[in-house]
CSV table of N, CA, C and O in Angstrom, one decimal:
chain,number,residue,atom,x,y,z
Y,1,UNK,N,-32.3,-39.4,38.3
Y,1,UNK,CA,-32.4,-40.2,39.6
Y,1,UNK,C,-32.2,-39.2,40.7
Y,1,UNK,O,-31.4,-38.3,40.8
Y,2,UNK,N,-33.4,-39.6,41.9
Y,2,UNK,CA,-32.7,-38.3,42.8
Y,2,UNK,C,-31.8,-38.4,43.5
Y,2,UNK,O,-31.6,-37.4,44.2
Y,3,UNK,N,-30.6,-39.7,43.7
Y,3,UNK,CA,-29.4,-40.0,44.5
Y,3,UNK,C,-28.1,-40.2,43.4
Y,3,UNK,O,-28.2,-41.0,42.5
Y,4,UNK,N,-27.1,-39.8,43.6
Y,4,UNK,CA,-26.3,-39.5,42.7
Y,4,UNK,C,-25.8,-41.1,42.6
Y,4,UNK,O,-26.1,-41.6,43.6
Y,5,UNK,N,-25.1,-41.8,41.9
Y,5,UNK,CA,-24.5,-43.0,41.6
Y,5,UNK,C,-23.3,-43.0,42.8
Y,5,UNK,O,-23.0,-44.2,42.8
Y,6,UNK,N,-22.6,-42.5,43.7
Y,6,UNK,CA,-21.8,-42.1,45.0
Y,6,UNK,C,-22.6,-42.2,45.8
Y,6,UNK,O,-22.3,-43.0,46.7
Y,7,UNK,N,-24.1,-41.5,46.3
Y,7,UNK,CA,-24.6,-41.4,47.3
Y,7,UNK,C,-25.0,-43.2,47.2
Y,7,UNK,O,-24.7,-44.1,48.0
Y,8,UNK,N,-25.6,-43.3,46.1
Y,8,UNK,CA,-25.9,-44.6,46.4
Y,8,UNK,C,-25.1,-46.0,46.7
Y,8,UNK,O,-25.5,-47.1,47.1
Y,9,UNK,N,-23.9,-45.6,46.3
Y,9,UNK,CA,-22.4,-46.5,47.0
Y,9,UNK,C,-22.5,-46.3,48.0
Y,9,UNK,O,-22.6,-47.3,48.7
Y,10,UNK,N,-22.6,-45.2,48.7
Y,10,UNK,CA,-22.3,-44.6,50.0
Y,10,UNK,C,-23.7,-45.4,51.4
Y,10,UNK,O,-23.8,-45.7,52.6
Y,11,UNK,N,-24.3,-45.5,50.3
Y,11,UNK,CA,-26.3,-45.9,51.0
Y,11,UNK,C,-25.5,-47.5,51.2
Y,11,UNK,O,-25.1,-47.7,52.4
Y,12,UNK,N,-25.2,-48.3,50.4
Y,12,UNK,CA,-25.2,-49.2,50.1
Y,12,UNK,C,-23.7,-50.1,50.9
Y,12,UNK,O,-23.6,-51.3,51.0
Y,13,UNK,N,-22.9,-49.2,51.5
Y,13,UNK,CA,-22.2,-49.7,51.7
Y,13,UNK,C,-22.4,-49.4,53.3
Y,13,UNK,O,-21.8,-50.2,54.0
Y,14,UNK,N,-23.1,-48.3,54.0
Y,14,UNK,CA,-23.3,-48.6,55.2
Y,14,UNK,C,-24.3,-49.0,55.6
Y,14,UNK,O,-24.6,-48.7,56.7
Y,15,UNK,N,-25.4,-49.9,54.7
Y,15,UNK,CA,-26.3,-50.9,54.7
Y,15,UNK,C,-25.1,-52.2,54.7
Y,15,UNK,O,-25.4,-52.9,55.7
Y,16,UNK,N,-24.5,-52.5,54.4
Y,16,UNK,CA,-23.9,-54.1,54.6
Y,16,UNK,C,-23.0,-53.9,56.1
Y,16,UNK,O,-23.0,-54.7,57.0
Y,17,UNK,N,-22.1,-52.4,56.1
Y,17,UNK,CA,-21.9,-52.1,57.8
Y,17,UNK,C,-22.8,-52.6,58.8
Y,17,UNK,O,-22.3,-53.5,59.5
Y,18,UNK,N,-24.2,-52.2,59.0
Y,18,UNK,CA,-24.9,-51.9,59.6
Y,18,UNK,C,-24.9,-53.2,59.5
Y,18,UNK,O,-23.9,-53.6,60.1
Y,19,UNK,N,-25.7,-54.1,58.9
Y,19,UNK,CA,-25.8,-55.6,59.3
Y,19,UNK,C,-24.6,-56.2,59.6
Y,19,UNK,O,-24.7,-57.4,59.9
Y,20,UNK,N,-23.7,-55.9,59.6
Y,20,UNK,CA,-22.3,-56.3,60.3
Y,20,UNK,C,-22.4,-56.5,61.3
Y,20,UNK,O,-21.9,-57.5,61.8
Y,21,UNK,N,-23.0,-55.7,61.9
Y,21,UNK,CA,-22.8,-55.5,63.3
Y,21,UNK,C,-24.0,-55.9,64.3
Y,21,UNK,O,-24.0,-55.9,65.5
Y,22,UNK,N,-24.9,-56.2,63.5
Y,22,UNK,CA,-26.1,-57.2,64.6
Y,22,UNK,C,-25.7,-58.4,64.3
Y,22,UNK,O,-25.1,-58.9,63.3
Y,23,UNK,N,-26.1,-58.9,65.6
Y,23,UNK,CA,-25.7,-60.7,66.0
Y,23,UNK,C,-26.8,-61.7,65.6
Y,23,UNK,O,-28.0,-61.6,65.8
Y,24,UNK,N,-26.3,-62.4,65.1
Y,24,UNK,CA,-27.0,-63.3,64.0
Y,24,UNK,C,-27.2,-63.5,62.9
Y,24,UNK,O,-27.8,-64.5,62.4
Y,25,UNK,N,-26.8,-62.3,62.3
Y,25,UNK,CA,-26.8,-61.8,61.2
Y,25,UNK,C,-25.3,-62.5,60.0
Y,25,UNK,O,-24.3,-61.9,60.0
Y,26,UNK,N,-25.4,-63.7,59.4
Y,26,UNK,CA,-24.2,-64.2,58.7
Y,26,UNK,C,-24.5,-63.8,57.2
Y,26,UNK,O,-25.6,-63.8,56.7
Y,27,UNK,N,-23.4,-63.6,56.5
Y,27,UNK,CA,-23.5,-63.1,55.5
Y,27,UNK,C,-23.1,-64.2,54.3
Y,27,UNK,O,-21.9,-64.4,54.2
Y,28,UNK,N,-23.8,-65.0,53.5
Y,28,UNK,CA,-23.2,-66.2,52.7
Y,28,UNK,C,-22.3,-65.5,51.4
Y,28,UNK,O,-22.0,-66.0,50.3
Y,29,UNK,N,-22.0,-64.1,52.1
Y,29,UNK,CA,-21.7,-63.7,50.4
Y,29,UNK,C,-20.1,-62.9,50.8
Y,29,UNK,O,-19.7,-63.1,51.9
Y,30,UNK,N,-19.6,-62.2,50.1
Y,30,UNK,CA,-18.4,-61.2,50.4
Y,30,UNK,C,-19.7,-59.9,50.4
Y,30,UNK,O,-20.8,-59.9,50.0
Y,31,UNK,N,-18.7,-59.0,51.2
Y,31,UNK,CA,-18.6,-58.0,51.6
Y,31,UNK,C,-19.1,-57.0,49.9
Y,31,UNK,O,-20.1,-56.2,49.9
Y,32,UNK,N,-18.6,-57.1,49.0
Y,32,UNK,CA,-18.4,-56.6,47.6
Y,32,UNK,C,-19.7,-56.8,47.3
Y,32,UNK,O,-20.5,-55.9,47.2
Y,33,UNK,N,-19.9,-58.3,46.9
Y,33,UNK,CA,-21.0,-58.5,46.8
Y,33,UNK,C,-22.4,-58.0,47.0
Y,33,UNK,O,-23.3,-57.9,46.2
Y,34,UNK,N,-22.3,-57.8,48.6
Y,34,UNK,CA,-23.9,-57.5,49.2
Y,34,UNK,C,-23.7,-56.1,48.4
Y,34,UNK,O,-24.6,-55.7,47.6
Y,35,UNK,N,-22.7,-55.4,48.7
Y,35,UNK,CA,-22.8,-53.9,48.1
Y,35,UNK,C,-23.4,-53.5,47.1
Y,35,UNK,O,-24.1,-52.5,47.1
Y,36,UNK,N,-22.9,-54.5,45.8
Y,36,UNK,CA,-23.0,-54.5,44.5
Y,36,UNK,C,-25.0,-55.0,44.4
Y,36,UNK,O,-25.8,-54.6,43.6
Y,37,UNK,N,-25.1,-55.7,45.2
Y,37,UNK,CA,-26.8,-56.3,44.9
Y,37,UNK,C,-27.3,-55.3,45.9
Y,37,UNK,O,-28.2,-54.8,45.3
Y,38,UNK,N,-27.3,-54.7,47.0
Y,38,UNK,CA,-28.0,-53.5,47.3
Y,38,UNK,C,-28.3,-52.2,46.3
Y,38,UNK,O,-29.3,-51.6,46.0
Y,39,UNK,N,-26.9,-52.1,45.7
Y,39,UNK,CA,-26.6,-50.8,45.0
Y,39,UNK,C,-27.5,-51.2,43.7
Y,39,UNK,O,-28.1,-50.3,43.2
Y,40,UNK,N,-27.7,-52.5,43.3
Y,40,UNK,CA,-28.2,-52.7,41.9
Y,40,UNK,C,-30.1,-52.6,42.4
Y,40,UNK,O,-31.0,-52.5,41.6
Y,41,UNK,N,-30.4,-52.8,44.0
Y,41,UNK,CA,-31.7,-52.7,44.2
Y,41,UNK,C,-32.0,-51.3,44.6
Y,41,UNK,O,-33.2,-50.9,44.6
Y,42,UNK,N,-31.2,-50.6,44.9
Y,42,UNK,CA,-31.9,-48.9,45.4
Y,42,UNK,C,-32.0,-48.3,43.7
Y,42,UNK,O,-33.0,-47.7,43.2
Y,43,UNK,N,-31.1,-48.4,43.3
Y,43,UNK,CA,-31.4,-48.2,42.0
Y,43,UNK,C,-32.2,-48.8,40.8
Y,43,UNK,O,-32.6,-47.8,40.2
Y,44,UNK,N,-32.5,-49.7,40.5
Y,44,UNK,CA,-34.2,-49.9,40.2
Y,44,UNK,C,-35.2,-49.4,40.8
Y,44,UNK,O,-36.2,-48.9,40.2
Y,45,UNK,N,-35.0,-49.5,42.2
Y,45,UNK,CA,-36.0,-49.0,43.0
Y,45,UNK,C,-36.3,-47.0,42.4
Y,45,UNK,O,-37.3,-46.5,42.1
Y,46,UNK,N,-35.2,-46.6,42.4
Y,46,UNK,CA,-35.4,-45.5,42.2
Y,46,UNK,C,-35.8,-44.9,41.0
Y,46,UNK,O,-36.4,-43.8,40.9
Y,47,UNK,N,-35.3,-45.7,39.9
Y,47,UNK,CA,-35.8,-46.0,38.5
Y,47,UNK,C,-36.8,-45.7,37.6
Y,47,UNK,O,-37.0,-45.0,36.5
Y,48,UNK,N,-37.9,-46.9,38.9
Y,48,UNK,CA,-39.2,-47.0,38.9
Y,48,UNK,C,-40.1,-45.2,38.6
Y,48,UNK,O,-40.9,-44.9,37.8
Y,49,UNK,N,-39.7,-44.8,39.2
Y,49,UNK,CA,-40.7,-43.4,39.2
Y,49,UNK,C,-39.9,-42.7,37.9
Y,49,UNK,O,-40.5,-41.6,37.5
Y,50,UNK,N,-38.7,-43.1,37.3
Y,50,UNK,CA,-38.5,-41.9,36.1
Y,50,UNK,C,-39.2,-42.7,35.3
Y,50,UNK,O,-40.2,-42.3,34.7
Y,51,UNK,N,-38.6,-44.3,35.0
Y,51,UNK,CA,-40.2,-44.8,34.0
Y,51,UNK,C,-41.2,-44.9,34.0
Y,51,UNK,O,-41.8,-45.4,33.1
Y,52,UNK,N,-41.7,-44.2,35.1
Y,52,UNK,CA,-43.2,-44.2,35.6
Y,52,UNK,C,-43.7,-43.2,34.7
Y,52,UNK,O,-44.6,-43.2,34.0
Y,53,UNK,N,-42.4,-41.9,35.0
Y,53,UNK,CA,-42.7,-40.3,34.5
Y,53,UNK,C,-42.6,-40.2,32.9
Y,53,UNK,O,-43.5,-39.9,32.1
Y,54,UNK,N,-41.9,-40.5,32.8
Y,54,UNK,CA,-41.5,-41.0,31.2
Y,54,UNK,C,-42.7,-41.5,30.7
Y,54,UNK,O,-43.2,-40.8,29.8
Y,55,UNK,N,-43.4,-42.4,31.2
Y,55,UNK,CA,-44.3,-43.4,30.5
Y,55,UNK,C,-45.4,-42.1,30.3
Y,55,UNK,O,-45.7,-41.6,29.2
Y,56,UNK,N,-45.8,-41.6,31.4
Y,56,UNK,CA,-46.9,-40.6,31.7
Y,56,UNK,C,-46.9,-39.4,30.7
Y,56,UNK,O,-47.9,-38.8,30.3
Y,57,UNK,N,-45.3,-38.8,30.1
Y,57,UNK,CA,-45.1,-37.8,29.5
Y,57,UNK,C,-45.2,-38.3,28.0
Y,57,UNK,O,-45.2,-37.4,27.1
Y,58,UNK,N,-45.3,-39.5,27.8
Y,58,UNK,CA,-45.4,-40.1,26.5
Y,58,UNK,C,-47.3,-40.2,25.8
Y,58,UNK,O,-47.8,-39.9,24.7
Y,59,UNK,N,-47.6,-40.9,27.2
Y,59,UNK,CA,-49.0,-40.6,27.3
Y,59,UNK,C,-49.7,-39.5,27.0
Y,59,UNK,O,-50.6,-39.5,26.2
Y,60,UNK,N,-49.1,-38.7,27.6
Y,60,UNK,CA,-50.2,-37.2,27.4
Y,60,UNK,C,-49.6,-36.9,25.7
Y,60,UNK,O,-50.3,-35.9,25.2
Y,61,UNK,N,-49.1,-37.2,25.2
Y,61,UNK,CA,-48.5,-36.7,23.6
Y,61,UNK,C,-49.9,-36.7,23.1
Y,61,UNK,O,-50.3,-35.8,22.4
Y,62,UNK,N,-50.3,-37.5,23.3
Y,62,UNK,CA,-52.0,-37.7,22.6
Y,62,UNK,C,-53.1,-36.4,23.0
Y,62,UNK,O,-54.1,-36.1,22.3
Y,63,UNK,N,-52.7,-35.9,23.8
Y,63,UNK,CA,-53.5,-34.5,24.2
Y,63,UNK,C,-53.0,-33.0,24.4
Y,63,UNK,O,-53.4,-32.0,25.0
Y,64,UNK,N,-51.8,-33.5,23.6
Y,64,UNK,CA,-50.8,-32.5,23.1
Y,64,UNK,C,-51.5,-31.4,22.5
Y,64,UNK,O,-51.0,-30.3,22.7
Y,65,UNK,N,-52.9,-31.4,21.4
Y,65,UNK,CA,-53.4,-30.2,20.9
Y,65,UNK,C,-54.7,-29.5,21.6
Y,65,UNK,O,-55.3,-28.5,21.4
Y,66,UNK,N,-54.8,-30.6,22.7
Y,66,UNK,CA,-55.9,-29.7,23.5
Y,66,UNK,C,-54.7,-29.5,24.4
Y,66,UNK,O,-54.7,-28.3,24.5
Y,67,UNK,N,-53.9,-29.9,25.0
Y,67,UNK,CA,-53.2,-28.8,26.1
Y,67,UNK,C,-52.7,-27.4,25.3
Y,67,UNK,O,-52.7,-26.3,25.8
Y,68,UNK,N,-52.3,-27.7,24.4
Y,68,UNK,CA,-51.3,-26.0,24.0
Y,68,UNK,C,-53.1,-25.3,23.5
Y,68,UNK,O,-53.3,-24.1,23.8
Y,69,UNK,N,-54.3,-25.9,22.8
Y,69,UNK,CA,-55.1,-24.6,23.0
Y,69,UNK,C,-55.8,-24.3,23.8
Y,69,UNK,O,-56.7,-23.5,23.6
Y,70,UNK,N,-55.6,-25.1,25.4
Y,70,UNK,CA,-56.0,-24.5,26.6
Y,70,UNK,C,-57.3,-25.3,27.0
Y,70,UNK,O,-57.9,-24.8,28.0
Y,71,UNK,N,-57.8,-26.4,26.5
Y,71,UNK,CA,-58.7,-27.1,26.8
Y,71,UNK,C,-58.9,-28.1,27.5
Y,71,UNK,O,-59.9,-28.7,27.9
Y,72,UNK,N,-57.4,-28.4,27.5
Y,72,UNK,CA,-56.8,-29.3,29.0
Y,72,UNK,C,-55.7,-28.7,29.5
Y,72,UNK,O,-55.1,-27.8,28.8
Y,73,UNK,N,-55.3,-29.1,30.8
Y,73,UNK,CA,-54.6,-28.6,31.8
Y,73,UNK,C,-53.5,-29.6,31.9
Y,73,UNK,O,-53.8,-30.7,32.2
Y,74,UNK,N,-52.3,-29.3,31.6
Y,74,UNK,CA,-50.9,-30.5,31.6
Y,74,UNK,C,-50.9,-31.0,33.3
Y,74,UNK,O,-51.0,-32.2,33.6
Y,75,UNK,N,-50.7,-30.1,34.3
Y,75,UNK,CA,-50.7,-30.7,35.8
Y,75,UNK,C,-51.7,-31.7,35.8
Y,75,UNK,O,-51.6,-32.9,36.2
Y,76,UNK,N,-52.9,-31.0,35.5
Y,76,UNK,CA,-53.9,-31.4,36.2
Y,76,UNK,C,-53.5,-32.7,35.3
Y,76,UNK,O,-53.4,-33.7,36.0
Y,77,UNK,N,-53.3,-32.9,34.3
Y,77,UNK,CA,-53.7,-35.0,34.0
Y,77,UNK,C,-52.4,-35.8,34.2
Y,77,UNK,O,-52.5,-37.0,34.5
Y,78,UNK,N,-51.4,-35.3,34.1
Y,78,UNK,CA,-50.3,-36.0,34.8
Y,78,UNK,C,-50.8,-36.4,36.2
Y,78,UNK,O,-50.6,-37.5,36.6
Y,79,UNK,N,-51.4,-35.6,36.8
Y,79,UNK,CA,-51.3,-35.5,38.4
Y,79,UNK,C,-52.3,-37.1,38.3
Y,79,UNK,O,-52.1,-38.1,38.9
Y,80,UNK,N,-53.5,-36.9,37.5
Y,80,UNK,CA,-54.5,-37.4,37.3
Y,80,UNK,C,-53.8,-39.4,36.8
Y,80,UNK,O,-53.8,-40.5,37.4
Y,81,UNK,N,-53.4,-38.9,35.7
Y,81,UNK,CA,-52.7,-40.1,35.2
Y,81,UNK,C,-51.5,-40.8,36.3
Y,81,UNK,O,-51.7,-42.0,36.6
Y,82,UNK,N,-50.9,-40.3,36.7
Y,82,UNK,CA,-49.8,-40.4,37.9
Y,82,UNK,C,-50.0,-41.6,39.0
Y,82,UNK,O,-49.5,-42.6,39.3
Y,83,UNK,N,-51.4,-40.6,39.6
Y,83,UNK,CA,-52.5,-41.2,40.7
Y,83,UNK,C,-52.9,-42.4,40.4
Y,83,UNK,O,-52.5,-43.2,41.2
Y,84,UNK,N,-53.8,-43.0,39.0
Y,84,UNK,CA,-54.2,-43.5,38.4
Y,84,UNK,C,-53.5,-45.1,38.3
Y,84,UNK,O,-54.0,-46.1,38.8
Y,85,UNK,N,-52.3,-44.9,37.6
Y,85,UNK,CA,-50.9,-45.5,37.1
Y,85,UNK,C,-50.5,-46.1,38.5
Y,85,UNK,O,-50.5,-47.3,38.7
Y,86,UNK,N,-50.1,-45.2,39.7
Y,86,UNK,CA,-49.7,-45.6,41.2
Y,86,UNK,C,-50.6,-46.7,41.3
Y,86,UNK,O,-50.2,-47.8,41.2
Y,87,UNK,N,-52.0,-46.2,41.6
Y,87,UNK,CA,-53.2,-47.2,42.2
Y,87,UNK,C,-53.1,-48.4,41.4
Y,87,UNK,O,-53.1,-49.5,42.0
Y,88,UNK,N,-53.0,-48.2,39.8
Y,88,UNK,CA,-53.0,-49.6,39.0
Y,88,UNK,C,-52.2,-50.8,39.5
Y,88,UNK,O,-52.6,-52.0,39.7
Y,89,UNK,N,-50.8,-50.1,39.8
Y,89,UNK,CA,-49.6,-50.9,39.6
Y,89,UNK,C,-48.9,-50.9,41.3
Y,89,UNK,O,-47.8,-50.9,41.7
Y,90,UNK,N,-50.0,-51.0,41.8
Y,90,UNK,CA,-49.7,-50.7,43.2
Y,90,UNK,C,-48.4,-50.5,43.8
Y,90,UNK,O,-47.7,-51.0,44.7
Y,91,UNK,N,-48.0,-49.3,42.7
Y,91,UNK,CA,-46.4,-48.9,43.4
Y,91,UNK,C,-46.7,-48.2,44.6
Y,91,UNK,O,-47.8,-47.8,44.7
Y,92,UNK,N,-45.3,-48.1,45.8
Y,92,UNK,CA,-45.7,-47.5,46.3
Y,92,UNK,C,-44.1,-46.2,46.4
Y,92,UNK,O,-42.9,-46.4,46.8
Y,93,UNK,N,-44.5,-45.3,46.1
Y,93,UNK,CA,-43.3,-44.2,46.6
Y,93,UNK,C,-43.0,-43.6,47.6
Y,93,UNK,O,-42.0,-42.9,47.7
């Protein structure tokens, strides 16, 4: 993940600050709470792209004997499959 399990307490807790402090803004929940359901959403969120990468490195296993004898290129179809997978699943990063 690229945010350490702290940074993302840290993200998460001056996200429920921050809406503290604009007017109109009521909170139906505790303070703990919103933290805990932010922290549990930046993290899926961030997730997303190692199971994305995962999925893709699983994928290419199938062209595992043309990549090592040089007949395909590993960047090039990751990059290719990546692109692909993004557009499919209209993630957006």
């Amino acid at each position: 993940m690229k945010l350490s399990p702290e940074k993302i307490e840290l993200l998460a807790a001056a996200i429920v600050d921050e809406l503290a402090e604009v007017d109109g803004v009521l909170f139906q929940s505790s303070d703990s709470d919103l933290r805990l359901a932010i922290n549990d959403i930046i993290t899926d969120e961030l997730m997303i792209e190692e199971r994305l990468d995962a999925e893709i490195h699983k994928m290419l296993q199938a062209y595992k004997y043309e990549i090592t004898m040089g007949r395909l290129n590993y960047d090039e179809l990751y990059r290719k499959m990546r692109s692909r997978l993004l557009a499919e699943r209209k993630i957006i990063l």
